[in-house]
PDB file of C-alpha atoms in Angstrom:
ATOM      1  CA  MET J  62      33.653-120.188 -66.463  1.00  0.00           C
ATOM      2  CA  LEU J  63      35.669-118.228 -69.291  1.00  0.00           C
ATOM      3  CA  GLN J  64      37.783-116.741 -66.512  1.00  0.00           C
ATOM      4  CA  GLU J  65      38.385-120.144 -64.997  1.00  0.00           C
ATOM      5  CA  PHE J  66      39.325-121.763 -68.152  1.00  0.00           C
ATOM      6  CA  TRP J  67      41.890-119.362 -68.809  1.00  0.00           C
ATOM      7  CA  GLU J  68      43.313-119.281 -65.527  1.00  0.00           C
ATOM      8  CA  SER J  69      43.763-123.057 -65.631  1.00  0.00           C
ATOM      9  CA  LYS J  70      45.259-122.768 -68.966  1.00  0.00           C
ATOM     10  CA  GLN J  71      47.713-120.064 -67.662  1.00  0.00           C
ATOM     11  CA  GLN J  72      48.743-122.433 -64.689  1.00  0.00           C
ATOM     12  CA  GLN J  73      49.211-125.170 -67.036  1.00  0.00           C
ATOM     13  CA  ARG J  74      51.458-122.755 -68.988  1.00  0.00           C
ATOM     14  CA  ALA J  75      50.033-124.305 -71.966  1.00  0.00           C
ATOM     15  CA  THR J  76      49.226-120.953 -73.594  1.00  0.00           C
ATOM     16  CA  PHE J  77      50.186-117.398 -73.661  1.00  0.00           C
ATOM     17  CA  PRO J  78      52.121-117.843 -70.164  1.00  0.00           C
ATOM     18  CA  SER J  79      53.255-114.172 -69.970  1.00  0.00           C
ATOM     19  CA  GLU J  80      49.811-112.558 -70.906  1.00  0.00           C
ATOM     20  CA  GLY J  81      47.194-111.243 -68.473  1.00  0.00           C
ATOM     21  CA  VAL J  82      43.757-112.759 -67.664  1.00  0.00           C
ATOM     22  CA  VAL J  83      40.335-112.025 -69.496  1.00  0.00           C
ATOM     23  CA  VAL J  84      39.599-108.343 -70.019  1.00  0.00           C
ATOM     24  CA  TYR J  85      36.164-106.947 -70.378  1.00  0.00           C
ATOM     25  CA  GLU J  86      34.874-103.719 -72.174  1.00  0.00           C
ATOM     26  CA  SER J  87      31.549-102.260 -72.314  1.00  0.00           C
ATOM     27  CA  LEU J  88      30.819 -99.651 -74.705  1.00  0.00           C
ATOM     28  CA  PRO J  89      29.394 -96.326 -73.041  1.00  0.00           C
ATOM     29  CA  SER J  90      25.622 -96.055 -74.052  1.00  0.00           C
ATOM     30  CA  PRO J  91      22.723 -94.033 -72.412  1.00  0.00           C
ATOM     31  CA  GLY J  92      20.338 -97.082 -73.134  1.00  0.00           C
ATOM     32  CA  PRO J  93      19.963-100.439 -74.657  1.00  0.00           C
ATOM     33  CA  PRO J  94      21.091-102.137 -76.862  1.00  0.00           C
ATOM     34  CA  PHE J  95      24.449-102.647 -75.099  1.00  0.00           C
ATOM     35  CA  VAL J  96      27.733-103.727 -76.342  1.00  0.00           C
ATOM     36  CA  SER J  97      30.337-105.729 -74.719  1.00  0.00           C
ATOM     37  CA  TYR J  98      33.804-106.998 -75.749  1.00  0.00           C
ATOM     38  CA  VAL J  99      35.947-109.565 -74.174  1.00  0.00           C
ATOM     39  CA  THR J 100      39.578-109.815 -74.926  1.00  0.00           C
ATOM     40  CA  LEU J 101      41.487-113.221 -74.240  1.00  0.00           C
ATOM     41  CA  PRO J 102      45.023-113.719 -73.227  1.00  0.00           C
ATOM     42  CA  GLY J 103      47.018-113.217 -76.352  1.00  0.00           C
ATOM     43  CA  GLY J 104      44.664-110.720 -77.949  1.00  0.00           C
ATOM     44  CA  SER J 105      41.512-112.300 -79.373  1.00  0.00           C
ATOM     45  CA  CYS J 106      38.426-110.425 -79.036  1.00  0.00           C
ATOM     46  CA  PHE J 107      34.849-111.293 -79.260  1.00  0.00           C
ATOM     47  CA  GLY J 108      31.832-109.482 -78.337  1.00  0.00           C
ATOM     48  CA  ASN J 109      28.041-110.063 -77.859  1.00  0.00           C
ATOM     49  CA  PHE J 110      25.998-110.910 -80.833  1.00  0.00           C
ATOM     50  CA  GLN J 111      22.474-110.801 -79.607  1.00  0.00           C
ATOM     51  CA  CYS J 112      20.547-107.496 -78.751  1.00  0.00           C
ATOM     52  CA  CYS J 113      21.222-107.018 -75.252  1.00  0.00           C
ATOM     53  CA  LEU J 114      19.063-104.901 -72.686  1.00  0.00           C
ATOM     54  CA  SER J 115      21.371-104.609 -69.969  1.00  0.00           C
ATOM     55  CA  ARG J 116      25.394-104.245 -69.505  1.00  0.00           C
ATOM     56  CA  ALA J 117      25.281-107.436 -67.683  1.00  0.00           C
ATOM     57  CA  GLU J 118      23.481-109.294 -70.355  1.00  0.00           C
ATOM     58  CA  ALA J 119      25.875-107.993 -72.974  1.00  0.00           C
ATOM     59  CA  ARG J 120      28.744-109.049 -70.779  1.00  0.00           C
ATOM     60  CA  ARG J 121      27.317-112.723 -70.437  1.00  0.00           C
ATOM     61  CA  ASP J 122      26.655-112.867 -73.981  1.00  0.00           C
ATOM     62  CA  ALA J 123      30.124-111.705 -74.987  1.00  0.00           C
ATOM     63  CA  ALA J 124      31.686-114.297 -72.404  1.00  0.00           C
ATOM     64  CA  LYS J 125      29.480-117.176 -73.853  1.00  0.00           C
ATOM     65  CA  VAL J 126      30.748-116.239 -77.425  1.00  0.00           C
ATOM     66  CA  ALA J 127      34.449-116.079 -76.216  1.00  0.00           C
ATOM     67  CA  LEU J 128      34.116-119.528 -74.022  1.00  0.00           C
ATOM     68  CA  ILE J 129      32.662-121.429 -77.118  1.00  0.00           C
ATOM     69  CA  ASN J 130      35.907-120.170 -79.175  1.00  0.00           C
ATOM     70  CA  SER J 131      38.122-121.078 -76.639  1.00  0.00           C
ATOM     71  CA  LEU J 132      36.742-124.577 -76.353  1.00  0.00           C
ATOM     72  CA  PHE J 133      36.772-125.079 -79.813  1.00  0.00           C
ATOM     73  CA  ASN J 134      40.164-123.872 -80.182  1.00  0.00           C
ATOM     74  CA  GLU J 135      41.319-126.802 -77.869  1.00  0.00           C
ATOM     75  CA  LEU J 136      40.199-129.157 -80.795  1.00  0.00           C
ATOM     76  CA  PRO J 137      43.130-131.270 -82.468  1.00  0.00           C
ATOM     77  CA  SER J 138      41.806-129.701 -85.705  1.00  0.00           C
ATOM     78  CA  ARG J 139      42.598-126.186 -84.478  1.00  0.00           C
ATOM     79  CA  ARG J 140      46.295-126.864 -83.965  1.00  0.00           C
ATOM     80  CA  ILE J 141      48.633-126.209 -86.652  1.00  0.00           C
ATOM     81  CA  THR J 142      50.119-129.600 -88.005  1.00  0.00           C
ATOM     82  CA  LYS J 143      51.483-130.740 -91.481  1.00  0.00           C
ATOM     83  CA  GLU J 144      48.123-131.822 -92.742  1.00  0.00           C
ATOM     84  CA  PHE J 145      46.574-128.757 -91.648  1.00  0.00           C
ATOM     85  CA  ILE J 146      49.394-126.755 -93.299  1.00  0.00           C
ATOM     86  CA  MET J 147      48.895-128.785 -96.662  1.00  0.00           C
ATOM     87  CA  GLU J 148      44.972-128.307 -96.612  1.00  0.00           C
ATOM     88  CA  SER J 149      45.323-124.617 -95.868  1.00  0.00           C
ATOM     89  CA  VAL J 150      47.951-124.081 -98.761  1.00  0.00           C
ATOM     90  CA  GLN J 151      45.682-125.960-101.320  1.00  0.00           C
ATOM     91  CA  GLU J 152      42.876-123.676-100.320  1.00  0.00           C
ATOM     92  CA  ALA J 153      44.901-120.672-100.560  1.00  0.00           C
ATOM     93  CA  VAL J 154      46.142-122.030-104.145  1.00  0.00           C
ATOM     94  CA  ALA J 155      42.422-122.413-105.442  1.00  0.00           C
ATOM     95  CA  SER J 156      41.413-119.043-103.920  1.00  0.00           C
ATOM     96  CA  THR J 157      44.356-117.102-105.829  1.00  0.00           C
ATOM     97  CA  SER J 158      44.257-119.098-108.992  1.00  0.00           C
ATOM     98  CA  GLY J 159      48.008-120.048-108.186  1.00  0.00           C
ATOM     99  CA  THR J 160      49.833-123.312-108.255  1.00  0.00           C
ATOM    100  CA  LEU J 161      51.152-125.555-105.737  1.00  0.00           C
ATOM    101  CA  GLY J 162      54.767-124.634-106.778  1.00  0.00           C
ATOM    102  CA  ASP J 163      54.090-121.087-105.366  1.00  0.00           C
ATOM    103  CA  ALA J 164      53.994-122.540-102.049  1.00  0.00           C
ATOM    104  CA  ASP J 165      57.789-123.063-102.061  1.00  0.00           C
ATOM    105  CA  ASP J 166      58.435-119.433-103.157  1.00  0.00           C
ATOM    106  CA  PRO J 167      58.435-116.999-100.325  1.00  0.00           C
ATOM    107  CA  GLY J 168      58.018-114.294-102.733  1.00  0.00           C
ATOM    108  CA  THR J 169      54.571-115.014-103.612  1.00  0.00           C
ATOM    109  CA  SER J 170      51.553-114.483-101.389  1.00  0.00           C
ATOM    110  CA  VAL J 171      50.683-118.349-101.154  1.00  0.00           C
ATOM    111  CA  GLY J 172      54.413-118.939-100.420  1.00  0.00           C
ATOM    112  CA  ALA J 173      54.377-116.061 -97.592  1.00  0.00           C
ATOM    113  CA  TYR J 174      51.288-117.804 -96.210  1.00  0.00           C
ATOM    114  CA  HIS J 175      53.192-121.081 -96.229  1.00  0.00           C
ATOM    115  CA  TYR J 176      56.128-119.856 -94.410  1.00  0.00           C
ATOM    116  CA  MET J 177      53.902-118.317 -91.641  1.00  0.00           C
ATOM    117  CA  LEU J 178      52.091-121.477 -91.173  1.00  0.00           C
ATOM    118  CA  GLU J 179      55.401-123.469 -91.198  1.00  0.00           C
ATOM    119  CA  SER J 180      57.094-120.954 -88.779  1.00  0.00           C
ATOM    120  CA  ASN J 181      54.069-121.438 -86.301  1.00  0.00           C
ATOM    121  CA  MET J 182      54.013-125.369 -86.388  1.00  0.00           C
ATOM    122  CA  GLY J 183      52.292-126.582 -83.175  1.00  0.00           C
ATOM    123  CA  LYS J 184      50.456-123.457 -82.285  1.00  0.00           C
ATOM    124  CA  THR J 185      46.568-123.417 -82.057  1.00  0.00           C
ATOM    125  CA  MET J 186      44.695-120.904 -84.394  1.00  0.00           C
ATOM    126  CA  LEU J 187      44.102-118.218 -81.681  1.00  0.00           C
ATOM    127  CA  GLU J 188      47.728-118.177 -81.133  1.00  0.00           C
ATOM    128  CA  PHE J 189      48.443-117.832 -84.703  1.00  0.00           C
ATOM    129  CA  GLN J 190      45.747-115.235 -85.097  1.00  0.00           C
ATOM    130  CA  GLU J 191      47.671-112.646 -83.459  1.00  0.00           C
ATOM    131  CA  LEU J 192      50.442-112.746 -85.721  1.00  0.00           C
ATOM    132  CA  MET J 193      47.798-112.626 -88.773  1.00  0.00           C
ATOM    133  CA  THR J 194      46.128-109.578 -87.219  1.00  0.00           C
ATOM    134  CA  ILE J 195      49.546-107.791 -87.507  1.00  0.00           C
ATOM    135  CA  PHE J 196      49.968-108.537 -91.083  1.00  0.00           C
ATOM    136  CA  GLN J 197      46.426-107.791 -91.630  1.00  0.00           C
ATOM    137  CA  LEU J 198      46.945-104.367 -90.088  1.00  0.00           C
ATOM    138  CA  LEU J 199      50.109-103.788 -91.896  1.00  0.00           C
ATOM    139  CA  HIS J 200      48.483-104.498 -95.342  1.00  0.00           C
ATOM    140  CA  TRP J 201      45.490-102.263 -94.457  1.00  0.00           C
ATOM    141  CA  ASN J 202      48.022 -99.484 -93.051  1.00  0.00           C
ATOM    142  CA  GLY J 203      49.937 -99.619 -96.523  1.00  0.00           C
ATOM    143  CA  SER J 204      53.024-100.650 -94.553  1.00  0.00           C
ATOM    144  CA  LEU J 205      53.473-103.942 -96.495  1.00  0.00           C
ATOM    145  CA  LYS J 206      53.456-102.124 -99.805  1.00  0.00           C
ATOM    146  CA  ALA J 207      56.128 -99.575 -98.472  1.00  0.00           C
ATOM    147  CA  LEU J 208      58.377-102.497 -97.187  1.00  0.00           C
ATOM    148  CA  ARG J 209      58.038-104.067-100.758  1.00  0.00           C
ATOM    149  CA  GLU J 210      59.217-100.866-102.491  1.00  0.00           C
ATOM    150  CA  THR J 211      62.402-101.172-100.048  1.00  0.00           C
ATOM    151  CA  LYS J 212      62.905-104.656-101.683  1.00  0.00           C
ATOM    152  CA  CYS J 213      62.339-106.419 -98.378  1.00  0.00           C
ATOM    153  CA  SER J 214      61.268-109.956 -99.127  1.00  0.00           C
ATOM    154  CA  ARG J 215      58.266-111.129 -97.612  1.00  0.00           C
ATOM    155  CA  GLN J 216      60.195-113.873 -95.621  1.00  0.00           C
ATOM    156  CA  GLU J 217      62.356-111.033 -94.131  1.00  0.00           C
ATOM    157  CA  VAL J 218      59.252-108.991 -93.057  1.00  0.00           C
ATOM    158  CA  ILE J 219      57.529-111.970 -91.658  1.00  0.00           C
ATOM    159  CA  SER J 220      60.658-112.772 -89.683  1.00  0.00           C
ATOM    160  CA  TYR J 221      60.945-109.262 -88.259  1.00  0.00           C
ATOM    161  CA  TYR J 222      57.387-108.775 -87.269  1.00  0.00           C
ATOM    162  CA  SER J 223      56.893-112.451 -85.843  1.00  0.00           C
ATOM    163  CA  GLN J 224      59.145-111.051 -83.002  1.00  0.00           C
ATOM    164  CA  TYR J 225      56.756-108.401 -81.983  1.00  0.00           C
ATOM    165  CA  SER J 226      53.145-108.229 -80.203  1.00  0.00           C
ATOM    166  CA  LEU J 227      50.738-105.818 -81.173  1.00  0.00           C
ATOM    167  CA  ASP J 228      51.012-103.093 -78.443  1.00  0.00           C
ATOM    168  CA  GLU J 229      50.718 -99.444 -77.744  1.00  0.00           C
ATOM    169  CA  LYS J 230      54.075 -98.527 -79.472  1.00  0.00           C
ATOM    170  CA  MET J 231      53.007-100.337 -82.817  1.00  0.00           C
ATOM    171  CA  ARG J 232      49.638 -98.878 -82.544  1.00  0.00           C
ATOM    172  CA  SER J 233      51.011 -95.232 -82.070  1.00  0.00           C
ATOM    173  CA  HIS J 234      53.349 -95.564 -85.243  1.00  0.00           C
ATOM    174  CA  MET J 235      50.307 -96.939 -87.258  1.00  0.00           C
ATOM    175  CA  ALA J 236      48.332 -94.085 -86.067  1.00  0.00           C
ATOM    176  CA  LEU J 237      51.040 -91.652 -87.014  1.00  0.00           C
ATOM    177  CA  ASP J 238      50.931 -93.206 -90.684  1.00  0.00           C
ATOM    178  CA  TRP J 239      47.198 -92.329 -90.733  1.00  0.00           C
ATOM    179  CA  ILE J 240      47.805 -88.826 -89.511  1.00  0.00           C
ATOM    180  CA  MET J 241      50.282 -88.426 -92.695  1.00  0.00           C
ATOM    181  CA  LYS J 242      47.528 -89.933 -94.932  1.00  0.00           C
ATOM    182  CA  GLU J 243      45.136 -87.438 -93.442  1.00  0.00           C
ATOM    183  CA  ARG J 244      47.377 -84.426 -94.105  1.00  0.00           C
ATOM    184  CA  GLU J 245      47.634 -85.578 -97.842  1.00  0.00           C
ATOM    185  CA  SER J 246      44.065 -86.562 -98.231  1.00  0.00           C
ATOM    186  CA  PRO J 247      41.818 -84.414 -95.717  1.00  0.00           C
ATOM    187  CA  GLY J 248      38.678 -86.570 -94.454  1.00  0.00           C
ATOM    188  CA  ILE J 249      40.078 -90.021 -95.144  1.00  0.00           C
ATOM    189  CA  LEU J 250      40.239 -90.655 -91.467  1.00  0.00           C
ATOM    190  CA  SER J 251      36.992 -90.072 -91.049  1.00  0.00           C
ATOM    191  CA  GLN J 252      36.004 -92.039 -93.825  1.00  0.00           C
ATOM    192  CA  GLU J 253      38.072 -95.126 -92.757  1.00  0.00           C
ATOM    193  CA  LEU J 254      36.762 -94.772 -89.078  1.00  0.00           C
ATOM    194  CA  ARG J 255      32.861 -95.069 -90.352  1.00  0.00           C
ATOM    195  CA  LEU J 256      34.214 -97.951 -92.314  1.00  0.00           C
ATOM    196  CA  ALA J 257      35.870 -99.537 -89.416  1.00  0.00           C
ATOM    197  CA  LEU J 258      32.809 -98.976 -87.195  1.00  0.00           C
ATOM    198  CA  ARG J 259      30.604-100.614 -89.587  1.00  0.00           C
ATOM    199  CA  GLU J 260      32.850-103.632 -90.212  1.00  0.00           C
ATOM    200  CA  LEU J 261      33.142-103.909 -86.207  1.00  0.00           C
ATOM    201  CA  GLU J 262      29.451-104.049 -85.617  1.00  0.00           C
ATOM    202  CA  GLU J 263      28.808-106.479 -88.881  1.00  0.00           C
ATOM    203  CA  ALA J 264      31.378-109.053 -87.467  1.00  0.00           C
ATOM    204  CA  ARG J 265      30.216-108.875 -83.911  1.00  0.00           C
ATOM    205  CA  LYS J 266      26.656-109.602 -84.905  1.00  0.00           C
ATOM    206  CA  ALA J 267      28.113-112.316 -86.797  1.00  0.00           C
ATOM    207  CA  GLY J 268      29.882-113.778 -83.899  1.00  0.00           C
ATOM    208  CA  GLN J 269      33.261-113.587 -85.517  1.00  0.00           C
ATOM    209  CA  GLU J 270      36.587-112.853 -83.896  1.00  0.00           C
ATOM    210  CA  LEU J 271      37.044-108.936 -83.870  1.00  0.00           C
ATOM    211  CA  ARG J 272      40.548-107.985 -83.210  1.00  0.00           C
ATOM    212  CA  PHE J 273      41.390-106.836 -86.512  1.00  0.00           C
ATOM    213  CA  TYR J 274      38.278-104.514 -86.962  1.00  0.00           C
ATOM    214  CA  LYS J 275      38.681-103.307 -83.348  1.00  0.00           C
ATOM    215  CA  GLU J 276      42.183-102.395 -83.674  1.00  0.00           C
ATOM    216  CA  LYS J 277      41.331-100.472 -86.866  1.00  0.00           C
ATOM    217  CA  LYS J 278      38.818 -98.301 -84.849  1.00  0.00           C
ATOM    218  CA  GLU J 279      41.677 -97.954 -82.114  1.00  0.00           C
ATOM    219  CA  ILE J 280      44.137 -96.802 -84.499  1.00  0.00           C
ATOM    220  CA  LEU J 281      42.112 -94.502 -86.360  1.00  0.00           C
ATOM    221  CA  SER J 282      40.572 -92.923 -83.128  1.00  0.00           C
ATOM    222  CA  LEU J 283      44.007 -92.402 -81.667  1.00  0.00           C
ATOM    223  CA  ALA J 284      44.996 -90.509 -84.905  1.00  0.00           C
ATOM    224  CA  LEU J 285      42.082 -88.411 -84.736  1.00  0.00           C
ATOM    225  CA  THR J 286      42.467 -87.727 -81.061  1.00  0.00           C
ATOM    226  CA  GLN J 287      46.167 -86.442 -81.783  1.00  0.00           C
ATOM    227  CA  ILE J 288      44.853 -84.249 -84.645  1.00  0.00           C
ATOM    228  CA  TYR J 289      41.958 -82.630 -82.682  1.00  0.00           C
ATOM    229  CA  SER J 290      44.110 -82.326 -79.555  1.00  0.00           C
ATOM    230  CA  ASP J 291      46.953 -80.470 -81.392  1.00  0.00           C
ATOM    231  CA  PRO J 292      45.588 -79.163 -84.645  1.00  0.00           C
ATOM    232  CA  ASP J 293      48.601 -76.644 -85.131  1.00  0.00           C
ATOM    233  CA  THR J 294      51.277 -79.293 -85.003  1.00  0.00           C
ATOM    234  CA  SER J 295      53.183 -78.883 -88.127  1.00  0.00           C
ATOM    235  CA  SER J 296      55.924 -81.610 -88.342  1.00  0.00           C
ATOM    236  CA  PRO J 297      57.228 -82.890 -85.192  1.00  0.00           C
ATOM    237  CA  SER J 298      59.583 -85.772 -84.958  1.00  0.00           C
ATOM    238  CA  ASP J 299      58.027 -89.448 -85.131  1.00  0.00           C
ATOM    239  CA  ASP J 300      58.962 -90.054 -81.450  1.00  0.00           C
ATOM    240  CA  GLN J 301      57.405 -86.744 -80.342  1.00  0.00           C
ATOM    241  CA  LEU J 302      54.379 -87.307 -82.226  1.00  0.00           C
ATOM    242  CA  SER J 303      53.843 -90.891 -81.004  1.00  0.00           C
ATOM    243  CA  LEU J 304      54.411 -89.897 -77.438  1.00  0.00           C
ATOM    244  CA  THR J 305      51.677 -87.067 -77.874  1.00  0.00           C
ATOM    245  CA  ALA J 306      49.302 -89.452 -79.544  1.00  0.00           C
ATOM    246  CA  LEU J 307      49.527 -91.999 -76.615  1.00  0.00           C
ATOM    247  CA  CYS J 308      49.022 -89.298 -73.946  1.00  0.00           C
ATOM    248  CA  GLY J 309      46.135 -87.624 -75.743  1.00  0.00           C
ATOM    249  CA  TYR J 310      44.601 -91.159 -76.454  1.00  0.00           C
ATOM    250  CA  HIS J 311      44.413 -92.240 -72.932  1.00  0.00           C
TER     251      HIS J 311
END
């Protein structure tokens, strides 16, 4: 049912026309409980939240969670409209102790959020989630802080990254950042990976959308793979290190 739903969507070219179909991933395990992930066109990811005694059961459970969210995403309330933006901005203001005037200033966090919503008018929340995941990762990775230090405005950063999707190249650059962090603070990679795995498991069991947590795990694993596959590497160029990291990861 999930596969047919998204194939129908793509035939209508209503959502993610250039993306592939549904992708399943089962974690290797010698025995139960089994874990399965489902990645939808556009990148949203869901997993089984029940304790499953077989891989097939885990796959079905993950597909069920993904189907419910896919259908829910079709509701008018899940599309970004002026009314939705107004309500979301008001909630953001309340949670940050800011003012409604901040929404018109892209230099504030509320203003940046307002700008992102305005730039994605008419999109569904699953479509908007891909862009949000990129910025969540940039914040976690420390890249947003570094960009602010170069005097880039939030609006410039949003406009720039809105043109890109979360792909292998972006992951390899983020992994490179974590390799540099590991050299400065040995042990930080393992610590972050343990945290990412715990967050991913908790989010999966709660039936939440998982891409942010899963991408964190993939990026950190990619960085660790590079370090242990070539421990004597001193200071190669960014492009060489990124390429080596990708080869080692695959």
